[in-house]
PDB file of C-alpha atoms in Angstrom:
ATOM      1  CA  MET A  47      64.916  86.228  18.453  1.00  0.00           C
ATOM      2  CA  ALA A  48      64.091  83.500  21.133  1.00  0.00           C
ATOM      3  CA  SER A  49      62.200  84.440  23.635  1.00  0.00           C
ATOM      4  CA  GLU A  50      62.751  83.770  27.742  1.00  0.00           C
ATOM      5  CA  ALA A  51      60.568  81.505  28.017  1.00  0.00           C
ATOM      6  CA  ARG A  52      61.222  78.000  30.396  1.00  0.00           C
ATOM      7  CA  TYR A  53      60.385  74.848  28.673  1.00  0.00           C
ATOM      8  CA  PRO A  54      61.672  71.636  30.513  1.00  0.00           C
ATOM      9  CA  ILE A  55      64.407  70.928  29.066  1.00  0.00           C
ATOM     10  CA  LEU A  56      68.232  73.350  29.722  1.00  0.00           C
ATOM     11  CA  ALA A  57      70.417  72.171  27.581  1.00  0.00           C
ATOM     12  CA  ASP A  58      74.229  73.859  27.333  1.00  0.00           C
ATOM     13  CA  THR A  59      76.948  74.723  24.650  1.00  0.00           C
ATOM     14  CA  SER A  60      78.772  71.882  24.262  1.00  0.00           C
ATOM     15  CA  SER A  61      75.132  69.671  24.356  1.00  0.00           C
ATOM     16  CA  LEU A  62      73.374  71.693  21.633  1.00  0.00           C
ATOM     17  CA  ILE A  63      76.591  71.197  19.225  1.00  0.00           C
ATOM     18  CA  ALA A  64      76.264  67.949  19.557  1.00  0.00           C
ATOM     19  CA  VAL A  65      73.409  67.339  18.693  1.00  0.00           C
ATOM     20  CA  ALA A  66      73.191  69.753  16.185  1.00  0.00           C
ATOM     21  CA  ASN A  67      76.052  67.679  14.202  1.00  0.00           C
ATOM     22  CA  THR A  68      74.497  64.506  14.096  1.00  0.00           C
ATOM     23  CA  THR A  69      71.701  63.576  10.924  1.00  0.00           C
ATOM     24  CA  GLN A  70      68.440  63.657  12.907  1.00  0.00           C
ATOM     25  CA  TRP A  71      69.601  68.109  13.440  1.00  0.00           C
ATOM     26  CA  GLU A  72      66.841  68.856  11.318  1.00  0.00           C
ATOM     27  CA  LEU A  73      64.116  66.633  13.340  1.00  0.00           C
ATOM     28  CA  LEU A  74      65.250  67.759  16.380  1.00  0.00           C
ATOM     29  CA  LYS A  75      65.436  71.384  16.207  1.00  0.00           C
ATOM     30  CA  ASP A  76      61.492  71.527  15.156  1.00  0.00           C
ATOM     31  CA  ALA A  77      60.350  68.884  17.518  1.00  0.00           C
ATOM     32  CA  ILE A  78      61.286  69.467  20.916  1.00  0.00           C
ATOM     33  CA  HIS A  79      61.553  72.598  23.385  1.00  0.00           C
ATOM     34  CA  LEU A  80      64.397  73.745  25.207  1.00  0.00           C
ATOM     35  CA  THR A  81      66.200  76.334  26.899  1.00  0.00           C
ATOM     36  CA  THR A  82      69.991  77.581  27.453  1.00  0.00           C
ATOM     37  CA  THR A  83      71.202  80.542  29.107  1.00  0.00           C
ATOM     38  CA  ASN A  84      72.572  84.085  27.665  1.00  0.00           C
ATOM     39  CA  VAL A  85      75.684  83.390  28.758  1.00  0.00           C
ATOM     40  CA  CYS A  86      76.015  79.969  26.175  1.00  0.00           C
ATOM     41  CA  LYS A  87      74.763  81.402  23.404  1.00  0.00           C
ATOM     42  CA  HIS A  88      77.567  83.289  23.492  1.00  0.00           C
ATOM     43  CA  GLU A  89      80.431  80.871  24.124  1.00  0.00           C
ATOM     44  CA  LEU A  90      77.941  79.042  21.161  1.00  0.00           C
ATOM     45  CA  GLN A  91      79.369  83.524  19.394  1.00  0.00           C
ATOM     46  CA  ASN A  92      83.173  82.675  20.286  1.00  0.00           C
ATOM     47  CA  HIS A  93      83.080  79.654  19.205  1.00  0.00           C
ATOM     48  CA  VAL A  94      81.759  81.064  15.825  1.00  0.00           C
ATOM     49  CA  SER A  95      84.086  83.934  15.664  1.00  0.00           C
ATOM     50  CA  SER A  96      86.620  83.152  16.829  1.00  0.00           C
ATOM     51  CA  ASN A  97      88.131  80.397  14.252  1.00  0.00           C
ATOM     52  CA  LYS A  98      87.364  82.452  10.738  1.00  0.00           C
ATOM     53  CA  TYR A  99      88.097  79.207   8.110  1.00  0.00           C
ATOM     54  CA  PRO A 100      88.769  75.814  10.589  1.00  0.00           C
ATOM     55  CA  PRO A 101      89.998  73.351   8.160  1.00  0.00           C
ATOM     56  CA  GLU A 102      87.285  70.828   6.943  1.00  0.00           C
ATOM     57  CA  GLY A 103      87.064  67.999   9.044  1.00  0.00           C
ATOM     58  CA  SER A 104      88.440  69.834  12.787  1.00  0.00           C
ATOM     59  CA  ARG A 105      87.451  69.779  15.630  1.00  0.00           C
ATOM     60  CA  GLU A 106      87.965  74.211  15.637  1.00  0.00           C
ATOM     61  CA  HIS A 107      84.936  73.004  12.136  1.00  0.00           C
ATOM     62  CA  TYR A 108      83.094  71.059  14.156  1.00  0.00           C
ATOM     63  CA  LEU A 109      82.649  72.778  17.310  1.00  0.00           C
ATOM     64  CA  LYS A 110      81.933  76.470  14.125  1.00  0.00           C
ATOM     65  CA  GLN A 111      79.209  74.105  11.974  1.00  0.00           C
ATOM     66  CA  GLY A 112      77.444  72.670  15.077  1.00  0.00           C
ATOM     67  CA  SER A 113      77.294  76.722  17.428  1.00  0.00           C
ATOM     68  CA  GLN A 114      76.114  78.663  13.502  1.00  0.00           C
ATOM     69  CA  ARG A 115      73.555  75.900  13.466  1.00  0.00           C
ATOM     70  CA  VAL A 116      71.977  76.488  16.973  1.00  0.00           C
ATOM     71  CA  LEU A 117      72.588  80.419  16.856  1.00  0.00           C
ATOM     72  CA  GLU A 118      70.640  80.594  13.569  1.00  0.00           C
ATOM     73  CA  HIS A 119      68.176  78.417  14.923  1.00  0.00           C
ATOM     74  CA  LEU A 120      68.105  80.757  18.286  1.00  0.00           C
ATOM     75  CA  ASP A 121      67.789  83.476  15.830  1.00  0.00           C
ATOM     76  CA  GLU A 122      64.726  82.265  14.464  1.00  0.00           C
ATOM     77  CA  ASP A 123      61.421  84.097  15.126  1.00  0.00           C
ATOM     78  CA  SER A 124      59.180  80.965  15.743  1.00  0.00           C
ATOM     79  CA  SER A 125      62.146  79.495  17.910  1.00  0.00           C
ATOM     80  CA  PRO A 126      60.786  76.463  19.894  1.00  0.00           C
ATOM     81  CA  TRP A 127      64.012  77.211  22.376  1.00  0.00           C
ATOM     82  CA  SER A 128      64.584  79.943  24.439  1.00  0.00           C
ATOM     83  CA  CYS A 129      67.675  81.579  25.546  1.00  0.00           C
ATOM     84  CA  VAL A 130      66.813  82.553  29.371  1.00  0.00           C
ATOM     85  CA  THR A 131      69.253  85.787  31.308  1.00  0.00           C
ATOM     86  CA  VAL A 132      70.811  85.376  33.572  1.00  0.00           C
ATOM     87  CA  VAL A 133      73.123  87.744  36.069  1.00  0.00           C
ATOM     88  CA  PRO A 134      74.713  88.432  37.823  1.00  0.00           C
ATOM     89  CA  ARG A 135      76.608  86.650  34.704  1.00  0.00           C
ATOM     90  CA  PRO A 136      79.841  84.508  35.325  1.00  0.00           C
ATOM     91  CA  HIS A 137      83.213  84.391  32.763  1.00  0.00           C
ATOM     92  CA  GLY A 138      85.810  81.925  32.176  1.00  0.00           C
ATOM     93  CA  PRO A 139      85.714  78.666  30.995  1.00  0.00           C
ATOM     94  CA  ASP A 140      83.048  76.682  32.879  1.00  0.00           C
ATOM     95  CA  ALA A 141      80.754  80.258  32.550  1.00  0.00           C
ATOM     96  CA  GLY A 142      78.390  77.946  30.185  1.00  0.00           C
ATOM     97  CA  GLU A 143      78.577  75.472  33.549  1.00  0.00           C
ATOM     98  CA  GLN A 144      77.526  78.497  36.024  1.00  0.00           C
ATOM     99  CA  SER A 145      75.450  80.228  34.464  1.00  0.00           C
ATOM    100  CA  LEU A 146      72.875  76.502  33.958  1.00  0.00           C
ATOM    101  CA  LYS A 147      74.325  76.377  38.076  1.00  0.00           C
ATOM    102  CA  GLN A 148      73.458  79.258  38.596  1.00  0.00           C
ATOM    103  CA  GLU A 149      69.543  79.853  36.085  1.00  0.00           C
ATOM    104  CA  LEU A 150      68.969  76.594  38.206  1.00  0.00           C
ATOM    105  CA  SER A 151      69.669  77.869  41.771  1.00  0.00           C
ATOM    106  CA  GLU A 152      66.935  80.554  40.251  1.00  0.00           C
ATOM    107  CA  HIS A 153      64.238  78.056  38.550  1.00  0.00           C
ATOM    108  CA  ALA A 154      64.471  74.847  39.566  1.00  0.00           C
ATOM    109  CA  SER A 155      60.512  74.340  39.338  1.00  0.00           C
ATOM    110  CA  SER A 156      60.716  75.357  35.851  1.00  0.00           C
ATOM    111  CA  TYR A 157      62.735  72.209  35.003  1.00  0.00           C
ATOM    112  CA  GLN A 158      63.623  68.942  35.174  1.00  0.00           C
ATOM    113  CA  ILE A 159      66.438  67.216  32.420  1.00  0.00           C
ATOM    114  CA  VAL A 160      69.249  68.584  32.593  1.00  0.00           C
ATOM    115  CA  SER A 161      71.684  68.162  29.774  1.00  0.00           C
ATOM    116  CA  ILE A 162      75.680  68.901  29.374  1.00  0.00           C
ATOM    117  CA  LEU A 163      77.962  66.894  27.122  1.00  0.00           C
ATOM    118  CA  ASP A 164      81.402  67.123  29.678  1.00  0.00           C
ATOM    119  CA  SER A 165      79.911  64.211  32.214  1.00  0.00           C
ATOM    120  CA  ALA A 166      82.563  66.234  35.675  1.00  0.00           C
ATOM    121  CA  ALA A 167      79.455  69.147  34.589  1.00  0.00           C
ATOM    122  CA  ARG A 168      77.354  66.627  34.886  1.00  0.00           C
ATOM    123  CA  ARG A 169      78.385  65.225  37.915  1.00  0.00           C
ATOM    124  CA  SER A 170      78.671  68.907  39.484  1.00  0.00           C
ATOM    125  CA  ILE A 171      75.467  69.860  38.490  1.00  0.00           C
ATOM    126  CA  ARG A 172      74.368  66.480  40.060  1.00  0.00           C
ATOM    127  CA  ARG A 173      75.562  67.468  43.336  1.00  0.00           C
ATOM    128  CA  LEU A 174      72.981  70.802  42.990  1.00  0.00           C
ATOM    129  CA  ILE A 175      70.074  69.329  42.585  1.00  0.00           C
ATOM    130  CA  GLU A 176      70.458  66.641  45.458  1.00  0.00           C
ATOM    131  CA  ASP A 177      71.709  69.151  47.613  1.00  0.00           C
ATOM    132  CA  ASN A 178      68.372  71.424  46.925  1.00  0.00           C
ATOM    133  CA  ALA A 179      65.872  68.251  45.981  1.00  0.00           C
ATOM    134  CA  TYR A 180      64.977  68.633  42.810  1.00  0.00           C
ATOM    135  CA  ASP A 181      63.283  67.131  41.466  1.00  0.00           C
ATOM    136  CA  ILE A 182      66.048  67.218  38.021  1.00  0.00           C
ATOM    137  CA  ASP A 183      67.325  63.970  35.854  1.00  0.00           C
ATOM    138  CA  VAL A 184      71.354  65.188  34.221  1.00  0.00           C
ATOM    139  CA  VAL A 185      71.548  63.161  30.633  1.00  0.00           C
ATOM    140  CA  GLY A 186      74.058  63.459  28.344  1.00  0.00           C
ATOM    141  CA  PRO A 187      72.809  64.451  24.777  1.00  0.00           C
ATOM    142  CA  PRO A 188      72.478  61.262  23.525  1.00  0.00           C
ATOM    143  CA  TYR A 189      68.736  61.516  25.910  1.00  0.00           C
ATOM    144  CA  LEU A 190      67.662  64.718  23.226  1.00  0.00           C
ATOM    145  CA  LEU A 191      67.467  62.139  20.866  1.00  0.00           C
ATOM    146  CA  TYR A 192      65.812  59.871  23.047  1.00  0.00           C
ATOM    147  CA  ILE A 193      63.104  61.924  22.903  1.00  0.00           C
ATOM    148  CA  LEU A 194      62.081  61.326  19.175  1.00  0.00           C
ATOM    149  CA  LEU A 195      63.179  57.493  19.673  1.00  0.00           C
ATOM    150  CA  ASP A 196      60.612  58.022  22.400  1.00  0.00           C
ATOM    151  CA  ASN A 197      57.451  59.874  20.997  1.00  0.00           C
ATOM    152  CA  ASP A 198      58.019  57.371  17.332  1.00  0.00           C
ATOM    153  CA  LEU A 199      59.354  60.702  15.693  1.00  0.00           C
ATOM    154  CA  ILE A 200      62.434  58.152  14.109  1.00  0.00           C
ATOM    155  CA  ALA A 201      63.470  54.777  14.481  1.00  0.00           C
ATOM    156  CA  LYS A 202      65.399  52.572  16.821  1.00  0.00           C
ATOM    157  CA  PRO A 203      68.797  52.447  13.424  1.00  0.00           C
ATOM    158  CA  GLU A 204      68.624  56.040  13.314  1.00  0.00           C
ATOM    159  CA  PHE A 205      68.451  56.194  17.409  1.00  0.00           C
ATOM    160  CA  CYS A 206      71.558  53.853  16.969  1.00  0.00           C
ATOM    161  CA  GLU A 207      73.670  55.634  13.507  1.00  0.00           C
ATOM    162  CA  ALA A 208      73.011  59.352  15.356  1.00  0.00           C
ATOM    163  CA  THR A 209      74.604  58.428  18.593  1.00  0.00           C
ATOM    164  CA  VAL A 210      77.531  56.384  17.313  1.00  0.00           C
ATOM    165  CA  GLU A 211      77.836  59.790  15.452  1.00  0.00           C
ATOM    166  CA  MET A 212      77.936  61.466  18.409  1.00  0.00           C
ATOM    167  CA  ILE A 213      80.241  58.924  19.917  1.00  0.00           C
ATOM    168  CA  ARG A 214      82.401  59.795  16.900  1.00  0.00           C
ATOM    169  CA  THR A 215      82.642  63.375  16.514  1.00  0.00           C
ATOM    170  CA  GLU A 216      82.882  64.615  20.474  1.00  0.00           C
ATOM    171  CA  GLY A 217      85.857  61.222  20.473  1.00  0.00           C
ATOM    172  CA  TRP A 218      84.234  59.393  23.180  1.00  0.00           C
ATOM    173  CA  THR A 219      86.709  56.859  22.650  1.00  0.00           C
ATOM    174  CA  GLY A 220      88.326  54.991  25.850  1.00  0.00           C
ATOM    175  CA  TYR A 221      87.019  52.565  27.538  1.00  0.00           C
ATOM    176  CA  GLU A 222      85.128  54.669  30.354  1.00  0.00           C
ATOM    177  CA  VAL A 223      83.784  56.732  28.054  1.00  0.00           C
ATOM    178  CA  VAL A 224      82.786  55.086  25.173  1.00  0.00           C
ATOM    179  CA  LYS A 225      81.346  52.248  27.812  1.00  0.00           C
ATOM    180  CA  ASN A 226      79.899  55.194  29.724  1.00  0.00           C
ATOM    181  CA  ALA A 227      77.984  56.176  27.205  1.00  0.00           C
ATOM    182  CA  TRP A 228      76.163  53.033  26.147  1.00  0.00           C
ATOM    183  CA  THR A 229      75.397  51.673  29.101  1.00  0.00           C
ATOM    184  CA  SER A 230      73.944  55.045  30.075  1.00  0.00           C
ATOM    185  CA  ILE A 231      71.768  54.533  27.272  1.00  0.00           C
ATOM    186  CA  PRO A 232      69.289  50.972  27.484  1.00  0.00           C
ATOM    187  CA  VAL A 233      68.498  50.184  23.940  1.00  0.00           C
ATOM    188  CA  ASP A 234      69.995  47.538  22.329  1.00  0.00           C
ATOM    189  CA  CYS A 235      72.348  48.705  19.056  1.00  0.00           C
ATOM    190  CA  SER A 236      74.461  46.248  18.906  1.00  0.00           C
ATOM    191  CA  GLU A 237      72.092  44.547  16.346  1.00  0.00           C
ATOM    192  CA  ILE A 238      71.879  47.169  14.262  1.00  0.00           C
ATOM    193  CA  LEU A 239      75.259  48.503  14.716  1.00  0.00           C
ATOM    194  CA  GLY A 240      78.679  46.272  12.714  1.00  0.00           C
ATOM    195  CA  GLY A 241      80.403  46.058  10.562  1.00  0.00           C
ATOM    196  CA  GLU A 242      82.046  50.029   9.620  1.00  0.00           C
ATOM    197  CA  TYR A 243      80.389  50.935  13.327  1.00  0.00           C
ATOM    198  CA  ASP A 244      83.505  48.505  15.670  1.00  0.00           C
ATOM    199  CA  ASP A 245      85.415  51.720  16.875  1.00  0.00           C
ATOM    200  CA  ALA A 246      81.805  53.405  18.283  1.00  0.00           C
ATOM    201  CA  LEU A 247      79.738  49.931  19.450  1.00  0.00           C
ATOM    202  CA  PRO A 248      80.521  49.140  23.514  1.00  0.00           C
ATOM    203  CA  PRO A 249      83.273  47.352  24.186  1.00  0.00           C
ATOM    204  CA  THR A 250      82.756  43.682  24.975  1.00  0.00           C
TER     205      THR A 250
ATOM    206  CA  MET B  68      82.825  33.377  42.208  1.00  0.00           C
ATOM    207  CA  SER B  69      83.291  33.117  45.459  1.00  0.00           C
ATOM    208  CA  GLY B  70      82.191  36.380  47.967  1.00  0.00           C
ATOM    209  CA  SER B  71      84.574  35.891  50.834  1.00  0.00           C
ATOM    210  CA  SER B  72      88.395  35.099  50.206  1.00  0.00           C
ATOM    211  CA  TYR B  73      89.061  38.991  49.851  1.00  0.00           C
ATOM    212  CA  ASP B  74      88.828  38.018  53.915  1.00  0.00           C
ATOM    213  CA  LYS B  75      91.936  35.440  53.961  1.00  0.00           C
ATOM    214  CA  THR B  76      94.782  36.465  54.826  1.00  0.00           C
ATOM    215  CA  ILE B  77      97.532  37.045  51.625  1.00  0.00           C
ATOM    216  CA  GLN B  78     100.266  36.199  52.306  1.00  0.00           C
ATOM    217  CA  PHE B  79     103.667  36.791  50.628  1.00  0.00           C
ATOM    218  CA  ARG B  80     107.821  35.912  52.118  1.00  0.00           C
ATOM    219  CA  ALA B  81     108.048  39.568  53.503  1.00  0.00           C
ATOM    220  CA  GLY B  82     112.593  40.301  53.661  1.00  0.00           C
ATOM    221  CA  ALA B  83     113.809  43.267  53.423  1.00  0.00           C
ATOM    222  CA  GLU B  84     109.620  44.948  53.418  1.00  0.00           C
ATOM    223  CA  LYS B  85     108.825  43.919  57.180  1.00  0.00           C
ATOM    224  CA  GLU B  86     112.002  45.167  58.125  1.00  0.00           C
ATOM    225  CA  ALA B  87     111.141  48.221  56.650  1.00  0.00           C
ATOM    226  CA  ALA B  88     107.575  48.780  58.229  1.00  0.00           C
ATOM    227  CA  GLU B  89     109.085  47.118  61.353  1.00  0.00           C
ATOM    228  CA  LEU B  90     112.169  50.042  61.430  1.00  0.00           C
ATOM    229  CA  LEU B  91     109.239  52.351  59.875  1.00  0.00           C
ATOM    230  CA  ASP B  92     106.801  52.355  63.099  1.00  0.00           C
ATOM    231  CA  GLU B  93     109.562  52.141  65.401  1.00  0.00           C
ATOM    232  CA  ILE B  94     110.917  55.492  64.208  1.00  0.00           C
ATOM    233  CA  HIS B  95     107.882  57.557  63.200  1.00  0.00           C
ATOM    234  CA  ILE B  96     105.619  58.610  66.340  1.00  0.00           C
ATOM    235  CA  GLY B  97     102.546  56.853  67.056  1.00  0.00           C
ATOM    236  CA  GLY B  98     103.282  54.358  65.190  1.00  0.00           C
ATOM    237  CA  ILE B  99     102.117  52.996  61.815  1.00  0.00           C
ATOM    238  CA  ASN B 100      99.330  50.095  61.066  1.00  0.00           C
ATOM    239  CA  VAL B 101     101.114  48.790  58.940  1.00  0.00           C
ATOM    240  CA  SER B 102      98.101  45.847  58.066  1.00  0.00           C
ATOM    241  CA  GLU B 103      96.064  48.817  57.067  1.00  0.00           C
ATOM    242  CA  LEU B 104      98.873  50.183  55.122  1.00  0.00           C
ATOM    243  CA  ALA B 105      99.617  46.481  53.443  1.00  0.00           C
ATOM    244  CA  ARG B 106      95.886  46.672  52.191  1.00  0.00           C
ATOM    245  CA  VAL B 107      95.733  50.111  50.589  1.00  0.00           C
ATOM    246  CA  GLY B 108      99.079  48.572  48.875  1.00  0.00           C
ATOM    247  CA  LEU B 109      97.760  45.999  47.946  1.00  0.00           C
ATOM    248  CA  VAL B 110      94.569  48.149  46.834  1.00  0.00           C
ATOM    249  CA  GLU B 111      96.182  50.946  43.873  1.00  0.00           C
ATOM    250  CA  MET B 112      98.841  48.013  43.119  1.00  0.00           C
ATOM    251  CA  LEU B 113      96.137  46.316  41.423  1.00  0.00           C
ATOM    252  CA  ARG B 114      94.465  49.079  39.841  1.00  0.00           C
ATOM    253  CA  GLN B 115      97.987  49.798  38.597  1.00  0.00           C
ATOM    254  CA  SER B 116      98.240  46.631  37.339  1.00  0.00           C
ATOM    255  CA  LEU B 117      94.877  46.553  35.052  1.00  0.00           C
ATOM    256  CA  ASP B 118      94.933  47.834  31.611  1.00  0.00           C
ATOM    257  CA  GLU B 119      91.786  48.039  29.504  1.00  0.00           C
ATOM    258  CA  GLN B 120      91.022  45.496  28.618  1.00  0.00           C
ATOM    259  CA  ASP B 121      91.519  44.045  32.053  1.00  0.00           C
ATOM    260  CA  LYS B 122      89.036  46.518  33.381  1.00  0.00           C
ATOM    261  CA  ILE B 123      87.076  46.374  30.641  1.00  0.00           C
ATOM    262  CA  ALA B 124      86.919  42.329  31.506  1.00  0.00           C
ATOM    263  CA  VAL B 125      85.964  43.146  34.954  1.00  0.00           C
ATOM    264  CA  TYR B 126      83.191  45.624  34.774  1.00  0.00           C
ATOM    265  CA  GLU B 127      81.641  43.036  31.529  1.00  0.00           C
ATOM    266  CA  ARG B 128      81.764  39.957  34.491  1.00  0.00           C
ATOM    267  CA  TYR B 129      80.759  42.588  36.975  1.00  0.00           C
ATOM    268  CA  SER B 130      77.871  43.412  34.338  1.00  0.00           C
ATOM    269  CA  ARG B 131      76.486  39.822  34.086  1.00  0.00           C
ATOM    270  CA  GLY B 132      76.927  39.642  37.761  1.00  0.00           C
ATOM    271  CA  GLU B 133      79.955  37.220  37.864  1.00  0.00           C
ATOM    272  CA  ILE B 134      81.685  39.233  40.642  1.00  0.00           C
ATOM    273  CA  SER B 135      80.285  40.713  43.675  1.00  0.00           C
ATOM    274  CA  GLU B 136      80.669  45.045  44.024  1.00  0.00           C
ATOM    275  CA  ASP B 137      82.704  45.217  46.584  1.00  0.00           C
ATOM    276  CA  VAL B 138      85.995  42.880  43.966  1.00  0.00           C
ATOM    277  CA  ALA B 139      84.457  45.219  40.602  1.00  0.00           C
ATOM    278  CA  ARG B 140      84.889  48.131  43.555  1.00  0.00           C
ATOM    279  CA  VAL B 141      88.173  47.406  44.593  1.00  0.00           C
ATOM    280  CA  LEU B 142      89.479  47.472  41.124  1.00  0.00           C
ATOM    281  CA  LEU B 143      87.591  49.709  39.439  1.00  0.00           C
ATOM    282  CA  GLY B 144      87.347  51.772  42.052  1.00  0.00           C
ATOM    283  CA  GLU B 145      85.688  55.983  41.891  1.00  0.00           C
ATOM    284  CA  LYS B 146      84.948  54.867  37.887  1.00  0.00           C
ATOM    285  CA  LEU B 147      82.094  52.045  39.291  1.00  0.00           C
ATOM    286  CA  ASN B 148      80.266  54.248  41.205  1.00  0.00           C
ATOM    287  CA  ARG B 149      80.246  56.794  37.962  1.00  0.00           C
ATOM    288  CA  MET B 150      78.858  54.548  35.430  1.00  0.00           C
ATOM    289  CA  ASP B 151      76.206  53.268  37.583  1.00  0.00           C
ATOM    290  CA  GLU B 152      75.038  56.957  38.309  1.00  0.00           C
ATOM    291  CA  GLU B 153      75.091  57.926  34.788  1.00  0.00           C
ATOM    292  CA  LYS B 154      72.528  54.884  34.030  1.00  0.00           C
ATOM    293  CA  GLU B 155      70.572  55.667  37.147  1.00  0.00           C
ATOM    294  CA  SER B 156      69.785  59.069  35.875  1.00  0.00           C
ATOM    295  CA  PHE B 157      69.257  58.631  32.089  1.00  0.00           C
ATOM    296  CA  GLU B 158      67.408  55.489  33.528  1.00  0.00           C
ATOM    297  CA  ALA B 159      65.430  58.268  35.247  1.00  0.00           C
ATOM    298  CA  ALA B 160      64.895  60.401  32.457  1.00  0.00           C
ATOM    299  CA  MET B 161      63.350  57.483  31.064  1.00  0.00           C
ATOM    300  CA  GLU B 162      61.308  57.703  33.155  1.00  0.00           C
ATOM    301  CA  ARG B 163      59.709  60.931  32.075  1.00  0.00           C
ATOM    302  CA  ASP B 164      57.372  61.790  29.893  1.00  0.00           C
ATOM    303  CA  THR B 165      58.304  62.493  27.094  1.00  0.00           C
ATOM    304  CA  SER B 166      56.210  63.179  24.406  1.00  0.00           C
ATOM    305  CA  ALA B 167      55.604  66.536  26.991  1.00  0.00           C
ATOM    306  CA  PHE B 168      58.490  68.408  25.331  1.00  0.00           C
ATOM    307  CA  LEU B 169      57.598  68.482  21.975  1.00  0.00           C
ATOM    308  CA  THR B 170      56.570  71.147  20.904  1.00  0.00           C
ATOM    309  CA  GLY B 171      53.700  69.516  19.378  1.00  0.00           C
ATOM    310  CA  SER B 172      52.936  68.785  22.443  1.00  0.00           C
ATOM    311  CA  ASP B 173      51.263  72.489  23.900  1.00  0.00           C
ATOM    312  CA  GLY B 174      48.873  73.010  20.363  1.00  0.00           C
ATOM    313  CA  GLU B 175      51.511  74.472  18.534  1.00  0.00           C
TER     314      GLU B 175
END
């Protein structure tokens, strides 16, 4: 079982699923410490139980597979990931995001990074952080891969490929999101990615 | 590229449109600010006229410093803020000592 320790990175449900579905998952899960909430864990459990046999390649399959991987990891005795309990427990479709806000309101000094997948949720959490003058950066899940790159645990091609995987599986296809994904990742992947990766390259 | 061209008066032949504006100014309590209406309307129409390819072209030119932020903002609006915000946030996060996030960093 994951501990209730607080590590400097706080991540939401979708952010965890996104990294769990990349080729760097096996490395990432043991290389970094991170924290999530009991509410996010519950959302992961819902993804696993609500879809018994989702067809291969479907969105449901992707959510279930990623959630399963994250849950298994959280349930390991020596897991470097932790799960903190948030009370009162928020409900509804944005419960995970709300739980992060609640956790930050009470334990902001424990965190340096919040990783959250949804860009509207990122903006909302940034406002909370600005209003309270917390020293926390709010970023998308590619940052978790960036930590591996920055510490030479993976090389640039691996970082770029895993980021492309994430852009594809998350269905980030519109101009704004693809451009956002790349402008917010100041690593030049253009020399590595070409041809087969065209659809996930920054629009030019 | 010119930073001041948008200060120039934009002229067009207004027939029925001008009459409609004058009529509204006459019947609306407190009148209406025709210049303000025209400016807001123009921005709205410019944004509506942009397709995805145009947006890409505008953003690319802005990224290369070929057009001013004011112009890019007229055409892209809030999108520009959002993209800048994401970039700044990620860059600030890159400044942190990421080795502190590793499991090996605390002697495990």
